[in-house]
Structures are given as C-alpha cells and as structure tokens.
mmCIF file of C-alpha atoms in Angstrom:
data_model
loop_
_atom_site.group_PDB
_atom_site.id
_atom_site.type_symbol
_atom_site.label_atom_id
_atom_site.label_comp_id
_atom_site.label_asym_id
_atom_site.label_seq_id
_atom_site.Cartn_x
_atom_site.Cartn_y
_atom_site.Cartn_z
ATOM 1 C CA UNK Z 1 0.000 0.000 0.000
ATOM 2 C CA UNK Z 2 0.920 3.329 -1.197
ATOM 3 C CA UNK Z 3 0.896 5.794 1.081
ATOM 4 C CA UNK Z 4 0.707 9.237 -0.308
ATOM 5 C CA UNK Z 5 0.827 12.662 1.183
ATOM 6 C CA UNK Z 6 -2.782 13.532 0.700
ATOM 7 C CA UNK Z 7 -3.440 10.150 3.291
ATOM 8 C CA UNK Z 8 -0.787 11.229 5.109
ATOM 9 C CA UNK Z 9 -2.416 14.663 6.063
ATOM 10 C CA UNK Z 10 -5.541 13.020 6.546
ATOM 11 C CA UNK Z 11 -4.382 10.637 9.234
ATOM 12 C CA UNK Z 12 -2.119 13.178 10.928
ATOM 13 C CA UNK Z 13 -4.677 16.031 10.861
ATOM 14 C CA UNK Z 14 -7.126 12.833 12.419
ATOM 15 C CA UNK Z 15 -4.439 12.110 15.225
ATOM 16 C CA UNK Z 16 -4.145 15.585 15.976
ATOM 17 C CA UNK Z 17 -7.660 16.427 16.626
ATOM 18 C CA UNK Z 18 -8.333 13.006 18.265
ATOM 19 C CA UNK Z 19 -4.948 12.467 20.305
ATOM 20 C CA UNK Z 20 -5.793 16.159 21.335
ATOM 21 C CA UNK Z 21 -9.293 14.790 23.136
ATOM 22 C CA UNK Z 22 -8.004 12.042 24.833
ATOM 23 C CA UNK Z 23 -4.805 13.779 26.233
ATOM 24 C CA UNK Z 24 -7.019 15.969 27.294
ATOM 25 C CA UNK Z 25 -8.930 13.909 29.039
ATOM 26 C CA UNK Z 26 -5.800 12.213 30.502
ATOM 27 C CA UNK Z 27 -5.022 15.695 32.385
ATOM 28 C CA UNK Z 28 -8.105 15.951 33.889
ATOM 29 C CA UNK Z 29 -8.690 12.796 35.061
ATOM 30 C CA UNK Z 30 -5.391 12.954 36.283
ATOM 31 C CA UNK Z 31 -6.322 16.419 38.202
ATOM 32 C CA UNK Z 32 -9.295 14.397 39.523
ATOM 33 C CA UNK Z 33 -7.154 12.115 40.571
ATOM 34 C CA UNK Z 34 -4.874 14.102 42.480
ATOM 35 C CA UNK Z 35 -7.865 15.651 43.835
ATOM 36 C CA UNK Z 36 -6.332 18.920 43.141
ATOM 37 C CA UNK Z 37 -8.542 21.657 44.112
ATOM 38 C CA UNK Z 38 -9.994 24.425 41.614
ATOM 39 C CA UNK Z 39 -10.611 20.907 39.268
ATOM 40 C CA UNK Z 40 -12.701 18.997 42.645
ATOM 41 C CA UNK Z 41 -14.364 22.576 43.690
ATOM 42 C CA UNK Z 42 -15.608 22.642 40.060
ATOM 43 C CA UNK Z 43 -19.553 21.727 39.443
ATOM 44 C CA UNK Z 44 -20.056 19.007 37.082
ATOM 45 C CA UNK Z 45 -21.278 21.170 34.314
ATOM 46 C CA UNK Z 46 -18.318 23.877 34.327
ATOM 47 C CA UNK Z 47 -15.756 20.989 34.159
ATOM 48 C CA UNK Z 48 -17.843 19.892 31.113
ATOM 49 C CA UNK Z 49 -17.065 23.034 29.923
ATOM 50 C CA UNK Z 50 -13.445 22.966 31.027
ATOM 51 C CA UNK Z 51 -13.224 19.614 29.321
ATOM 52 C CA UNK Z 52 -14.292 21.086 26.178
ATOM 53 C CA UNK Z 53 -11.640 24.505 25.896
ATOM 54 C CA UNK Z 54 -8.921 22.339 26.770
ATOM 55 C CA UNK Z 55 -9.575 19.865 24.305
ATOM 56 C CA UNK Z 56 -10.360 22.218 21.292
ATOM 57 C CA UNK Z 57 -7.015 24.311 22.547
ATOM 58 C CA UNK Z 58 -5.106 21.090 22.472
ATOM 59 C CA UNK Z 59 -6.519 20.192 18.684
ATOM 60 C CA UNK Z 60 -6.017 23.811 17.601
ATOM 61 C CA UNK Z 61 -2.644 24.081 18.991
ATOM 62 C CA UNK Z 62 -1.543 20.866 17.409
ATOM 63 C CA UNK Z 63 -3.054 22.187 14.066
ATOM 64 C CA UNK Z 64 -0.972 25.350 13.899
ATOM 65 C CA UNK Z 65 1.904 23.070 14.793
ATOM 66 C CA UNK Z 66 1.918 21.228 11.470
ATOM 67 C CA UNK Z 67 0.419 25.014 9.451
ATOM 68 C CA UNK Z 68 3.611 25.746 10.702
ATOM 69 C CA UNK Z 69 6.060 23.073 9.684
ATOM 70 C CA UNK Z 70 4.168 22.603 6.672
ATOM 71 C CA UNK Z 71 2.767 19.296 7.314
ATOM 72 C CA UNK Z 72 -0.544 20.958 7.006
ATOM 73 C CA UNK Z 73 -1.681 23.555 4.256
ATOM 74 C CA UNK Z 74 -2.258 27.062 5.263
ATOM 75 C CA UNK Z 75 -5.941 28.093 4.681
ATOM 76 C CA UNK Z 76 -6.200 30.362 2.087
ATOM 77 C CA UNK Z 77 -8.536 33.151 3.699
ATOM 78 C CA UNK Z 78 -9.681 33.787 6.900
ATOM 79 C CA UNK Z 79 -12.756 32.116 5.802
ATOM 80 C CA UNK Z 80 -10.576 28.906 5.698
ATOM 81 C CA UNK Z 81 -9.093 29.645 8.808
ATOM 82 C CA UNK Z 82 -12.320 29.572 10.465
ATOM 83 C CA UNK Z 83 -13.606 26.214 9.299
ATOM 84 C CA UNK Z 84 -10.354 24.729 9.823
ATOM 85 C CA UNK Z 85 -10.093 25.644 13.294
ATOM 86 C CA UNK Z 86 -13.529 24.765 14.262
ATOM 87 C CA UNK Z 87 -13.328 21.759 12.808
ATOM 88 C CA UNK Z 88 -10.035 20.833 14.802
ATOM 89 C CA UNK Z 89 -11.814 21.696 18.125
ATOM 90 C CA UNK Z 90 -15.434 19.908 17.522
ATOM 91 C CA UNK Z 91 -13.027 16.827 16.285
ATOM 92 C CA UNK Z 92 -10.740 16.932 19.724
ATOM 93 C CA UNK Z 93 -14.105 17.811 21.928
ATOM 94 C CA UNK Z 94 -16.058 15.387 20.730
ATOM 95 C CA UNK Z 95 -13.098 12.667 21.129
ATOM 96 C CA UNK Z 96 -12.555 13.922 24.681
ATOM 97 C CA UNK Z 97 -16.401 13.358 25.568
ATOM 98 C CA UNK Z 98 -16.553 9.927 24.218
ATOM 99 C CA UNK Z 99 -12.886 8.704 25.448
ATOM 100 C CA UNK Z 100 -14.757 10.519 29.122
ATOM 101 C CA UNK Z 101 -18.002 8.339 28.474
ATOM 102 C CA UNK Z 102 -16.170 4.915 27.817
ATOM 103 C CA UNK Z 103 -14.225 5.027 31.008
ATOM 104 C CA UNK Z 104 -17.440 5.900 32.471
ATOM 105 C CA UNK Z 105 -18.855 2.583 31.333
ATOM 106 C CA UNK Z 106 -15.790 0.579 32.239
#
C-alpha cells in the first residue's frame, strides 16, 4: 500500500484532533485524581465546559503546529481559517467526551 501525502495529512490532521481529546482527558482525570482543588471545587457542568476549551485548545494548537512546519496547508482566507479551526476543536471535543463516556462505562 501506497501511502501518499494527501493520506498522510488526513491521518495526521485525524491524530491531531483526536490524540488532542483524549490527552485531554488524561489531564483531567489525572487532576481528579490528584484531587487537586480548583478541578474537585468545580460543578459538574463547568468541568464539562473545562473539558471542552482544553480539548479544542489542544486540537487547535496541534493544528498550527503542522500550518507551521508545513505538514498541514495554510488556509487560504480567513474564511478557511475559520472552518479549519472549528473543525479541529469539535473533532478533539467530541473525542474527549466519548474517550470521558467509555471510562465511564468501564
């Protein structure tokens, strides 16, 4: 199998936004954990919301990473910009709340 640079974007751009939502959810956890105490003080609801910005951050970050070293290709407007980055952070949220709602079940 051929693996070509188009594929290769794809799956990094995938790992990115999806590695972004579980490590995210691997430094909260591990702030539960630790029991450390603006994360326990937190309603459920507002760490939801925690859970979320720190997950899309992670994804976005991670994005501009490979914009920069040219893994990725730069949008072309700010139009581009826009979709790019919101699609980064719905990608890494929605990874962190299902990563959050298997080790729920488990």
């Amino acid at each position: 199998m051929e693996i070509t640079f188009g594929l290769l974007d794809d799956l990094l751009w995938y790992v990115v936004s999806g590695g972004a939502g579980v490590l995210a959810y691997a430094i909260l956890a591990k702030l539960d954990k630790h029991g450390v105490q603006f994360w326990t003080r937190l309603d459920s609801e507002y760490r939801t919301y925690v859970a979320y910005a720190l997950s899309g951050f992670l994804g976005i970050l991670g994005y501009l990473v490979q914009v920069v070293m040219l893994i990725q290709p730069q949008p072309a407007d700010w139009r581009g910009w826009v979709c790019a980055l919101v699609a980064v952070a719905f990608m890494a949220a929605g990874v962190s709340k299902i990563t959050y709602a298997k080790a729920k079940k488990s």
